[in-house]
PDB file of N, CA, C and O in Angstrom:
ATOM      1  N   MET A   1       0.829  -1.175   0.000  1.00  0.00           N
ATOM      2  CA  MET A   1       0.000   0.000   0.000  1.00  0.00           C
ATOM      3  C   MET A   1       0.880   1.248   0.000  1.00  0.00           C
ATOM      4  O   MET A   1       1.909   1.285   0.646  1.00  0.00           O
ATOM      5  N   LYS A   2       0.453   2.254  -0.717  1.00  0.00           N
ATOM      6  CA  LYS A   2       1.188   3.507  -0.812  1.00  0.00           C
ATOM      7  C   LYS A   2       0.372   4.619  -0.162  1.00  0.00           C
ATOM      8  O   LYS A   2      -0.832   4.496   0.004  1.00  0.00           O
ATOM      9  N   LYS A   3       1.048   5.692   0.167  1.00  0.00           N
ATOM     10  CA  LYS A   3       0.367   6.846   0.745  1.00  0.00           C
ATOM     11  C   LYS A   3       0.386   7.969  -0.294  1.00  0.00           C
ATOM     12  O   LYS A   3       1.450   8.329  -0.801  1.00  0.00           O
ATOM     13  N   PHE A   4      -0.784   8.490  -0.618  1.00  0.00           N
ATOM     14  CA  PHE A   4      -0.916   9.557  -1.600  1.00  0.00           C
ATOM     15  C   PHE A   4      -1.436  10.824  -0.930  1.00  0.00           C
ATOM     16  O   PHE A   4      -2.304  10.756  -0.064  1.00  0.00           O
ATOM     17  N   ARG A   5      -0.906  11.948  -1.350  1.00  0.00           N
ATOM     18  CA  ARG A   5      -1.437  13.232  -0.921  1.00  0.00           C
ATOM     19  C   ARG A   5      -2.282  13.758  -2.082  1.00  0.00           C
ATOM     20  O   ARG A   5      -1.793  13.939  -3.188  1.00  0.00           O
ATOM     21  N   VAL A   6      -3.558  14.001  -1.810  1.00  0.00           N
ATOM     22  CA  VAL A   6      -4.511  14.434  -2.823  1.00  0.00           C
ATOM     23  C   VAL A   6      -4.934  15.868  -2.508  1.00  0.00           C
ATOM     24  O   VAL A   6      -5.404  16.151  -1.406  1.00  0.00           O
ATOM     25  N   ILE A   7      -4.750  16.757  -3.469  1.00  0.00           N
ATOM     26  CA  ILE A   7      -5.141  18.149  -3.303  1.00  0.00           C
ATOM     27  C   ILE A   7      -6.250  18.430  -4.320  1.00  0.00           C
ATOM     28  O   ILE A   7      -6.076  18.178  -5.513  1.00  0.00           O
ATOM     29  N   TYR A   8      -7.374  18.920  -3.823  1.00  0.00           N
ATOM     30  CA  TYR A   8      -8.522  19.158  -4.691  1.00  0.00           C
ATOM     31  C   TYR A   8      -9.354  20.319  -4.159  1.00  0.00           C
ATOM     32  O   TYR A   8      -9.206  20.741  -3.016  1.00  0.00           O
ATOM     33  N   ARG A   9     -10.227  20.855  -5.030  1.00  0.00           N
ATOM     34  CA  ARG A   9     -11.163  21.897  -4.631  1.00  0.00           C
ATOM     35  C   ARG A   9     -12.413  21.219  -4.082  1.00  0.00           C
ATOM     36  O   ARG A   9     -12.975  20.351  -4.735  1.00  0.00           O
ATOM     37  N   PRO A  10     -12.884  21.611  -2.907  1.00  0.00           N
ATOM     38  CA  PRO A  10     -14.062  20.959  -2.333  1.00  0.00           C
ATOM     39  C   PRO A  10     -15.364  21.323  -3.047  1.00  0.00           C
ATOM     40  O   PRO A  10     -16.367  20.636  -2.885  1.00  0.00           O
ATOM     41  N   PHE A  11     -15.370  22.396  -3.848  1.00  0.00           N
ATOM     42  CA  PHE A  11     -16.574  22.842  -4.550  1.00  0.00           C
ATOM     43  C   PHE A  11     -16.291  22.961  -6.034  1.00  0.00           C
ATOM     44  O   PHE A  11     -15.147  23.087  -6.447  1.00  0.00           O
ATOM     45  N   GLU A  12     -17.340  22.972  -6.850  1.00  0.00           N
ATOM     46  CA  GLU A  12     -17.192  23.043  -8.303  1.00  0.00           C
ATOM     47  C   GLU A  12     -16.688  24.392  -8.801  1.00  0.00           C
ATOM     48  O   GLU A  12     -16.131  24.467  -9.876  1.00  0.00           O
ATOM     49  N   ARG A  13     -16.907  25.445  -8.062  1.00  0.00           N
ATOM     50  CA  ARG A  13     -16.537  26.780  -8.542  1.00  0.00           C
ATOM     51  C   ARG A  13     -15.041  26.864  -8.800  1.00  0.00           C
ATOM     52  O   ARG A  13     -14.235  26.698  -7.889  1.00  0.00           O
ATOM     53  N   ALA A  14     -14.676  27.121 -10.024  1.00  0.00           N
ATOM     54  CA  ALA A  14     -13.261  27.178 -10.399  1.00  0.00           C
ATOM     55  C   ALA A  14     -12.567  28.407  -9.812  1.00  0.00           C
ATOM     56  O   ALA A  14     -11.371  28.401  -9.601  1.00  0.00           O
ATOM     57  N   ASN A  15     -13.334  29.466  -9.519  1.00  0.00           N
ATOM     58  CA  ASN A  15     -12.710  30.674  -8.992  1.00  0.00           C
ATOM     59  C   ASN A  15     -12.528  30.612  -7.474  1.00  0.00           C
ATOM     60  O   ASN A  15     -11.997  31.531  -6.881  1.00  0.00           O
ATOM     61  N   ASP A  16     -12.975  29.540  -6.855  1.00  0.00           N
ATOM     62  CA  ASP A  16     -12.811  29.375  -5.411  1.00  0.00           C
ATOM     63  C   ASP A  16     -11.360  28.989  -5.128  1.00  0.00           C
ATOM     64  O   ASP A  16     -10.883  27.950  -5.560  1.00  0.00           O
ATOM     65  N   ALA A  17     -10.647  29.820  -4.400  1.00  0.00           N
ATOM     66  CA  ALA A  17      -9.220  29.594  -4.160  1.00  0.00           C
ATOM     67  C   ALA A  17      -8.958  28.535  -3.095  1.00  0.00           C
ATOM     68  O   ALA A  17      -7.841  28.070  -2.952  1.00  0.00           O
ATOM     69  N   ALA A  18      -9.970  28.182  -2.338  1.00  0.00           N
ATOM     70  CA  ALA A  18      -9.782  27.216  -1.256  1.00  0.00           C
ATOM     71  C   ALA A  18      -9.486  25.834  -1.833  1.00  0.00           C
ATOM     72  O   ALA A  18     -10.061  25.422  -2.828  1.00  0.00           O
ATOM     73  N   SER A  19      -8.591  25.130  -1.184  1.00  0.00           N
ATOM     74  CA  SER A  19      -8.308  23.752  -1.588  1.00  0.00           C
ATOM     75  C   SER A  19      -8.270  22.885  -0.340  1.00  0.00           C
ATOM     76  O   SER A  19      -8.081  23.375   0.774  1.00  0.00           O
ATOM     77  N   ARG A  20      -8.459  21.610  -0.534  1.00  0.00           N
ATOM     78  CA  ARG A  20      -8.437  20.660   0.576  1.00  0.00           C
ATOM     79  C   ARG A  20      -7.351  19.634   0.269  1.00  0.00           C
ATOM     80  O   ARG A  20      -7.183  19.217  -0.865  1.00  0.00           O
ATOM     81  N   THR A  21      -6.631  19.222   1.298  1.00  0.00           N
ATOM     82  CA  THR A  21      -5.582  18.223   1.163  1.00  0.00           C
ATOM     83  C   THR A  21      -5.911  17.037   2.051  1.00  0.00           C
ATOM     84  O   THR A  21      -6.235  17.216   3.222  1.00  0.00           O
ATOM     85  N   GLU A  22      -5.850  15.850   1.480  1.00  0.00           N
ATOM     86  CA  GLU A  22      -6.066  14.624   2.248  1.00  0.00           C
ATOM     87  C   GLU A  22      -4.963  13.631   1.920  1.00  0.00           C
ATOM     88  O   GLU A  22      -4.506  13.566   0.781  1.00  0.00           O
ATOM     89  N   GLU A  23      -4.554  12.874   2.914  1.00  0.00           N
ATOM     90  CA  GLU A  23      -3.588  11.801   2.697  1.00  0.00           C
ATOM     91  C   GLU A  23      -4.347  10.490   2.766  1.00  0.00           C
ATOM     92  O   GLU A  23      -5.060  10.227   3.738  1.00  0.00           O
ATOM     93  N   VAL A  24      -4.197   9.689   1.715  1.00  0.00           N
ATOM     94  CA  VAL A  24      -4.992   8.485   1.532  1.00  0.00           C
ATOM     95  C   VAL A  24      -4.056   7.308   1.286  1.00  0.00           C
ATOM     96  O   VAL A  24      -3.102   7.417   0.518  1.00  0.00           O
ATOM     97  N   TYR A  25      -4.337   6.185   1.920  1.00  0.00           N
ATOM     98  CA  TYR A  25      -3.604   4.949   1.645  1.00  0.00           C
ATOM     99  C   TYR A  25      -4.333   4.181   0.562  1.00  0.00           C
ATOM    100  O   TYR A  25      -5.535   3.915   0.678  1.00  0.00           O
ATOM    101  N   ALA A  26      -3.616   3.854  -0.507  1.00  0.00           N
ATOM    102  CA  ALA A  26      -4.204   3.141  -1.636  1.00  0.00           C
ATOM    103  C   ALA A  26      -3.091   2.424  -2.394  1.00  0.00           C
ATOM    104  O   ALA A  26      -1.911   2.705  -2.205  1.00  0.00           O
ATOM    105  N   ASP A  27      -3.484   1.512  -3.273  1.00  0.00           N
ATOM    106  CA  ASP A  27      -2.509   0.814  -4.103  1.00  0.00           C
ATOM    107  C   ASP A  27      -2.171   1.592  -5.365  1.00  0.00           C
ATOM    108  O   ASP A  27      -1.114   1.408  -5.954  1.00  0.00           O
ATOM    109  N   GLY A  28      -3.075   2.477  -5.800  1.00  0.00           N
ATOM    110  CA  GLY A  28      -2.829   3.261  -6.999  1.00  0.00           C
ATOM    111  C   GLY A  28      -4.000   4.168  -7.293  1.00  0.00           C
ATOM    112  O   GLY A  28      -4.954   4.235  -6.529  1.00  0.00           O
ATOM    113  N   TRP A  29      -3.919   4.858  -8.435  1.00  0.00           N
ATOM    114  CA  TRP A  29      -5.025   5.716  -8.850  1.00  0.00           C
ATOM    115  C   TRP A  29      -5.197   5.639 -10.352  1.00  0.00           C
ATOM    116  O   TRP A  29      -4.272   5.315 -11.084  1.00  0.00           O
ATOM    117  N   ARG A  30      -6.423   5.899 -10.801  1.00  0.00           N
ATOM    118  CA  ARG A  30      -6.780   5.835 -12.224  1.00  0.00           C
ATOM    119  C   ARG A  30      -7.733   6.973 -12.559  1.00  0.00           C
ATOM    120  O   ARG A  30      -8.334   7.559 -11.681  1.00  0.00           O
ATOM    121  N   THR A  31      -7.882   7.211 -13.850  1.00  0.00           N
ATOM    122  CA  THR A  31      -8.879   8.163 -14.316  1.00  0.00           C
ATOM    123  C   THR A  31      -9.868   7.440 -15.207  1.00  0.00           C
ATOM    124  O   THR A  31      -9.544   6.438 -15.844  1.00  0.00           O
ATOM    125  N   ASP A  32     -11.099   7.936 -15.229  1.00  0.00           N
ATOM    126  CA  ASP A  32     -12.063   7.488 -16.220  1.00  0.00           C
ATOM    127  C   ASP A  32     -12.622   8.739 -16.885  1.00  0.00           C
ATOM    128  O   ASP A  32     -12.032   9.809 -16.767  1.00  0.00           O
ATOM    129  N   ALA A  33     -13.733   8.648 -17.558  1.00  0.00           N
ATOM    130  CA  ALA A  33     -14.252   9.782 -18.329  1.00  0.00           C
ATOM    131  C   ALA A  33     -14.562  11.000 -17.459  1.00  0.00           C
ATOM    132  O   ALA A  33     -14.339  12.132 -17.876  1.00  0.00           O
ATOM    133  N   ASP A  34     -15.070  10.779 -16.247  1.00  0.00           N
ATOM    134  CA  ASP A  34     -15.532  11.900 -15.434  1.00  0.00           C
ATOM    135  C   ASP A  34     -14.771  12.111 -14.131  1.00  0.00           C
ATOM    136  O   ASP A  34     -14.886  13.168 -13.526  1.00  0.00           O
ATOM    137  N   SER A  35     -14.046  11.111 -13.660  1.00  0.00           N
ATOM    138  CA  SER A  35     -13.461  11.259 -12.328  1.00  0.00           C
ATOM    139  C   SER A  35     -12.096  10.594 -12.218  1.00  0.00           C
ATOM    140  O   SER A  35     -11.670   9.842 -13.078  1.00  0.00           O
ATOM    141  N   VAL A  36     -11.446  10.910 -11.113  1.00  0.00           N
ATOM    142  CA  VAL A  36     -10.179  10.294 -10.726  1.00  0.00           C
ATOM    143  C   VAL A  36     -10.484   9.493  -9.470  1.00  0.00           C
ATOM    144  O   VAL A  36     -11.180   9.978  -8.589  1.00  0.00           O
ATOM    145  N   TYR A  37     -10.000   8.272  -9.402  1.00  0.00           N
ATOM    146  CA  TYR A  37     -10.254   7.495  -8.196  1.00  0.00           C
ATOM    147  C   TYR A  37      -9.008   6.774  -7.732  1.00  0.00           C
ATOM    148  O   TYR A  37      -8.176   6.372  -8.510  1.00  0.00           O
ATOM    149  N   LEU A  38      -8.895   6.687  -6.410  1.00  0.00           N
ATOM    150  CA  LEU A  38      -7.836   5.917  -5.776  1.00  0.00           C
ATOM    151  C   LEU A  38      -8.429   4.578  -5.394  1.00  0.00           C
ATOM    152  O   LEU A  38      -9.596   4.502  -4.998  1.00  0.00           O
ATOM    153  N   TYR A  39      -7.656   3.522  -5.524  1.00  0.00           N
ATOM    154  CA  TYR A  39      -8.189   2.183  -5.290  1.00  0.00           C
ATOM    155  C   TYR A  39      -7.201   1.343  -4.498  1.00  0.00           C
ATOM    156  O   TYR A  39      -6.011   1.637  -4.433  1.00  0.00           O
ATOM    157  N   GLU A  40      -7.725   0.298  -3.890  1.00  0.00           N
ATOM    158  CA  GLU A  40      -6.879  -0.734  -3.304  1.00  0.00           C
ATOM    159  C   GLU A  40      -7.325  -2.070  -3.875  1.00  0.00           C
ATOM    160  O   GLU A  40      -8.489  -2.250  -4.238  1.00  0.00           O
ATOM    161  N   ARG A  41      -6.392  -2.971  -3.996  1.00  0.00           N
ATOM    162  CA  ARG A  41      -6.674  -4.296  -4.565  1.00  0.00           C
ATOM    163  C   ARG A  41      -7.067  -5.256  -3.452  1.00  0.00           C
ATOM    164  O   ARG A  41      -6.375  -5.374  -2.455  1.00  0.00           O
ATOM    165  N   GLN A  42      -8.188  -5.929  -3.659  1.00  0.00           N
ATOM    166  CA  GLN A  42      -8.624  -6.977  -2.744  1.00  0.00           C
ATOM    167  C   GLN A  42      -8.920  -8.199  -3.599  1.00  0.00           C
ATOM    168  O   GLN A  42      -9.869  -8.207  -4.366  1.00  0.00           O
ATOM    169  N   GLU A  43      -8.052  -9.190  -3.468  1.00  0.00           N
ATOM    170  CA  GLU A  43      -8.065 -10.386  -4.306  1.00  0.00           C
ATOM    171  C   GLU A  43      -7.927  -9.968  -5.765  1.00  0.00           C
ATOM    172  O   GLU A  43      -6.928  -9.384  -6.128  1.00  0.00           O
ATOM    173  N   ASP A  44      -8.912 -10.215  -6.608  1.00  0.00           N
ATOM    174  CA  ASP A  44      -8.814  -9.859  -8.030  1.00  0.00           C
ATOM    175  C   ASP A  44      -9.604  -8.607  -8.379  1.00  0.00           C
ATOM    176  O   ASP A  44      -9.789  -8.299  -9.548  1.00  0.00           O
ATOM    177  N   GLU A  45     -10.074  -7.875  -7.385  1.00  0.00           N
ATOM    178  CA  GLU A  45     -10.910  -6.701  -7.627  1.00  0.00           C
ATOM    179  C   GLU A  45     -10.225  -5.430  -7.148  1.00  0.00           C
ATOM    180  O   GLU A  45      -9.384  -5.462  -6.269  1.00  0.00           O
ATOM    181  N   GLU A  46     -10.617  -4.309  -7.759  1.00  0.00           N
ATOM    182  CA  GLU A  46     -10.181  -3.000  -7.304  1.00  0.00           C
ATOM    183  C   GLU A  46     -11.341  -2.357  -6.559  1.00  0.00           C
ATOM    184  O   GLU A  46     -12.436  -2.241  -7.081  1.00  0.00           O
ATOM    185  N   VAL A  47     -11.083  -1.952  -5.328  1.00  0.00           N
ATOM    186  CA  VAL A  47     -12.099  -1.298  -4.508  1.00  0.00           C
ATOM    187  C   VAL A  47     -11.754   0.188  -4.435  1.00  0.00           C
ATOM    188  O   VAL A  47     -10.639   0.549  -4.074  1.00  0.00           O
ATOM    189  N   HIS A  48     -12.722   1.041  -4.779  1.00  0.00           N
ATOM    190  CA  HIS A  48     -12.489   2.484  -4.755  1.00  0.00           C
ATOM    191  C   HIS A  48     -12.363   2.971  -3.321  1.00  0.00           C
ATOM    192  O   HIS A  48     -13.199   2.684  -2.479  1.00  0.00           O
ATOM    193  N   VAL A  49     -11.301   3.714  -3.049  1.00  0.00           N
ATOM    194  CA  VAL A  49     -11.064   4.295  -1.732  1.00  0.00           C
ATOM    195  C   VAL A  49     -11.561   5.741  -1.718  1.00  0.00           C
ATOM    196  O   VAL A  49     -12.133   6.202  -0.742  1.00  0.00           O
ATOM    197  N   MET A  50     -11.356   6.456  -2.842  1.00  0.00           N
ATOM    198  CA  MET A  50     -11.739   7.863  -2.929  1.00  0.00           C
ATOM    199  C   MET A  50     -12.026   8.208  -4.374  1.00  0.00           C
ATOM    200  O   MET A  50     -11.267   7.824  -5.265  1.00  0.00           O
ATOM    201  N   ASP A  51     -13.122   8.920  -4.635  1.00  0.00           N
ATOM    202  CA  ASP A  51     -13.490   9.393  -5.969  1.00  0.00           C
ATOM    203  C   ASP A  51     -13.566  10.911  -5.952  1.00  0.00           C
ATOM    204  O   ASP A  51     -14.149  11.483  -5.044  1.00  0.00           O
ATOM    205  N   ILE A  52     -12.990  11.539  -6.978  1.00  0.00           N
ATOM    206  CA  ILE A  52     -13.033  12.994  -7.098  1.00  0.00           C
ATOM    207  C   ILE A  52     -13.315  13.329  -8.564  1.00  0.00           C
ATOM    208  O   ILE A  52     -12.658  12.791  -9.453  1.00  0.00           O
ATOM    209  N   PRO A  53     -14.270  14.228  -8.839  1.00  0.00           N
ATOM    210  CA  PRO A  53     -14.491  14.648 -10.228  1.00  0.00           C
ATOM    211  C   PRO A  53     -13.240  15.289 -10.815  1.00  0.00           C
ATOM    212  O   PRO A  53     -12.503  15.995 -10.115  1.00  0.00           O
ATOM    213  N   LYS A  54     -12.998  15.041 -12.100  1.00  0.00           N
ATOM    214  CA  LYS A  54     -11.804  15.586 -12.758  1.00  0.00           C
ATOM    215  C   LYS A  54     -11.737  17.107 -12.697  1.00  0.00           C
ATOM    216  O   LYS A  54     -10.658  17.673 -12.635  1.00  0.00           O
ATOM    217  N   THR A  55     -12.888  17.755 -12.691  1.00  0.00           N
ATOM    218  CA  THR A  55     -12.907  19.219 -12.684  1.00  0.00           C
ATOM    219  C   THR A  55     -12.441  19.803 -11.360  1.00  0.00           C
ATOM    220  O   THR A  55     -12.104  20.978 -11.287  1.00  0.00           O
ATOM    221  N   ARG A  56     -12.399  18.995 -10.309  1.00  0.00           N
ATOM    222  CA  ARG A  56     -12.009  19.501  -8.987  1.00  0.00           C
ATOM    223  C   ARG A  56     -10.613  19.081  -8.557  1.00  0.00           C
ATOM    224  O   ARG A  56     -10.061  19.632  -7.616  1.00  0.00           O
ATOM    225  N   ILE A  57     -10.014  18.124  -9.228  1.00  0.00           N
ATOM    226  CA  ILE A  57      -8.695  17.618  -8.818  1.00  0.00           C
ATOM    227  C   ILE A  57      -7.618  18.644  -9.177  1.00  0.00           C
ATOM    228  O   ILE A  57      -7.656  19.257 -10.225  1.00  0.00           O
ATOM    229  N   MET A  58      -6.687  18.834  -8.278  1.00  0.00           N
ATOM    230  CA  MET A  58      -5.579  19.758  -8.529  1.00  0.00           C
ATOM    231  C   MET A  58      -4.257  19.004  -8.641  1.00  0.00           C
ATOM    232  O   MET A  58      -3.484  19.225  -9.539  1.00  0.00           O
ATOM    233  N   ARG A  59      -4.011  18.073  -7.701  1.00  0.00           N
ATOM    234  CA  ARG A  59      -2.742  17.335  -7.710  1.00  0.00           C
ATOM    235  C   ARG A  59      -2.859  16.055  -6.903  1.00  0.00           C
ATOM    236  O   ARG A  59      -3.524  16.011  -5.886  1.00  0.00           O
ATOM    237  N   ILE A  60      -2.160  15.021  -7.369  1.00  0.00           N
ATOM    238  CA  ILE A  60      -2.002  13.777  -6.613  1.00  0.00           C
ATOM    239  C   ILE A  60      -0.528  13.429  -6.679  1.00  0.00           C
ATOM    240  O   ILE A  60       0.061  13.409  -7.758  1.00  0.00           O
ATOM    241  N   HIS A  61       0.069  13.144  -5.523  1.00  0.00           N
ATOM    242  CA  HIS A  61       1.442  12.647  -5.562  1.00  0.00           C
ATOM    243  C   HIS A  61       1.665  11.680  -4.409  1.00  0.00           C
ATOM    244  O   HIS A  61       1.015  11.734  -3.381  1.00  0.00           O
ATOM    245  N   GLU A  62       2.594  10.782  -4.649  1.00  0.00           N
ATOM    246  CA  GLU A  62       2.922   9.751  -3.665  1.00  0.00           C
ATOM    247  C   GLU A  62       3.842  10.326  -2.599  1.00  0.00           C
ATOM    248  O   GLU A  62       4.804  11.013  -2.897  1.00  0.00           O
ATOM    249  N   VAL A  63       3.513  10.045  -1.351  1.00  0.00           N
ATOM    250  CA  VAL A  63       4.314  10.499  -0.223  1.00  0.00           C
ATOM    251  C   VAL A  63       5.276   9.372   0.136  1.00  0.00           C
ATOM    252  O   VAL A  63       4.860   8.238   0.345  1.00  0.00           O
ATOM    253  N   VAL A  64       6.554   9.683   0.187  1.00  0.00           N
ATOM    254  CA  VAL A  64       7.545   8.640   0.523  1.00  0.00           C
ATOM    255  C   VAL A  64       8.064   8.820   1.917  1.00  0.00           C
ATOM    256  O   VAL A  64       8.014   9.846   2.509  1.00  0.00           O
TER     257      VAL A  64
END
Protein backbone atom coordinates (compact mmCIF):
# COMPACT_ATOMS: atom_id res chain seq x y z
CA MET A 1 0.00 0.00 0.00
CA LYS A 2 1.19 3.51 -0.81
CA LYS A 3 0.37 6.85 0.74
CA PHE A 4 -0.92 9.56 -1.60
CA ARG A 5 -1.44 13.23 -0.92
CA VAL A 6 -4.51 14.43 -2.82
CA ILE A 7 -5.14 18.15 -3.30
CA TYR A 8 -8.52 19.16 -4.69
CA ARG A 9 -11.16 21.90 -4.63
CA PRO A 10 -14.06 20.96 -2.33
CA PHE A 11 -16.57 22.84 -4.55
CA GLU A 12 -17.19 23.04 -8.30
CA ARG A 13 -16.54 26.78 -8.54
CA ALA A 14 -13.26 27.18 -10.40
CA ASN A 15 -12.71 30.67 -8.99
CA ASP A 16 -12.81 29.38 -5.41
CA ALA A 17 -9.22 29.59 -4.16
CA ALA A 18 -9.78 27.22 -1.26
CA SER A 19 -8.31 23.75 -1.59
CA ARG A 20 -8.44 20.66 0.58
CA THR A 21 -5.58 18.22 1.16
CA GLU A 22 -6.07 14.62 2.25
CA GLU A 23 -3.59 11.80 2.70
CA VAL A 24 -4.99 8.48 1.53
CA TYR A 25 -3.60 4.95 1.64
CA ALA A 26 -4.20 3.14 -1.64
CA ASP A 27 -2.51 0.81 -4.10
CA GLY A 28 -2.83 3.26 -7.00
CA TRP A 29 -5.03 5.72 -8.85
CA ARG A 30 -6.78 5.83 -12.22
CA THR A 31 -8.88 8.16 -14.32
CA ASP A 32 -12.06 7.49 -16.22
CA ALA A 33 -14.25 9.78 -18.33
CA ASP A 34 -15.53 11.90 -15.43
CA SER A 35 -13.46 11.26 -12.33
CA VAL A 36 -10.18 10.29 -10.73
CA TYR A 37 -10.25 7.50 -8.20
CA LEU A 38 -7.84 5.92 -5.78
CA TYR A 39 -8.19 2.18 -5.29
CA GLU A 40 -6.88 -0.73 -3.30
CA ARG A 41 -6.67 -4.30 -4.56
CA GLN A 42 -8.62 -6.98 -2.74
CA GLU A 43 -8.07 -10.39 -4.31
CA ASP A 44 -8.81 -9.86 -8.03
CA GLU A 45 -10.91 -6.70 -7.63
CA GLU A 46 -10.18 -3.00 -7.30
CA VAL A 47 -12.10 -1.30 -4.51
CA HIS A 48 -12.49 2.48 -4.75
CA VAL A 49 -11.06 4.30 -1.73
CA MET A 50 -11.74 7.86 -2.93
CA ASP A 51 -13.49 9.39 -5.97
CA ILE A 52 -13.03 12.99 -7.10
CA PRO A 53 -14.49 14.65 -10.23
CA LYS A 54 -11.80 15.59 -12.76
CA THR A 55 -12.91 19.22 -12.68
CA ARG A 56 -12.01 19.50 -8.99
CA ILE A 57 -8.70 17.62 -8.82
CA MET A 58 -5.58 19.76 -8.53
CA ARG A 59 -2.74 17.34 -7.71
CA ILE A 60 -2.00 13.78 -6.61
CA HIS A 61 1.44 12.65 -5.56
CA GLU A 62 2.92 9.75 -3.66
CA VAL A 63 4.31 10.50 -0.22
CA VAL A 64 7.55 8.64 0.52
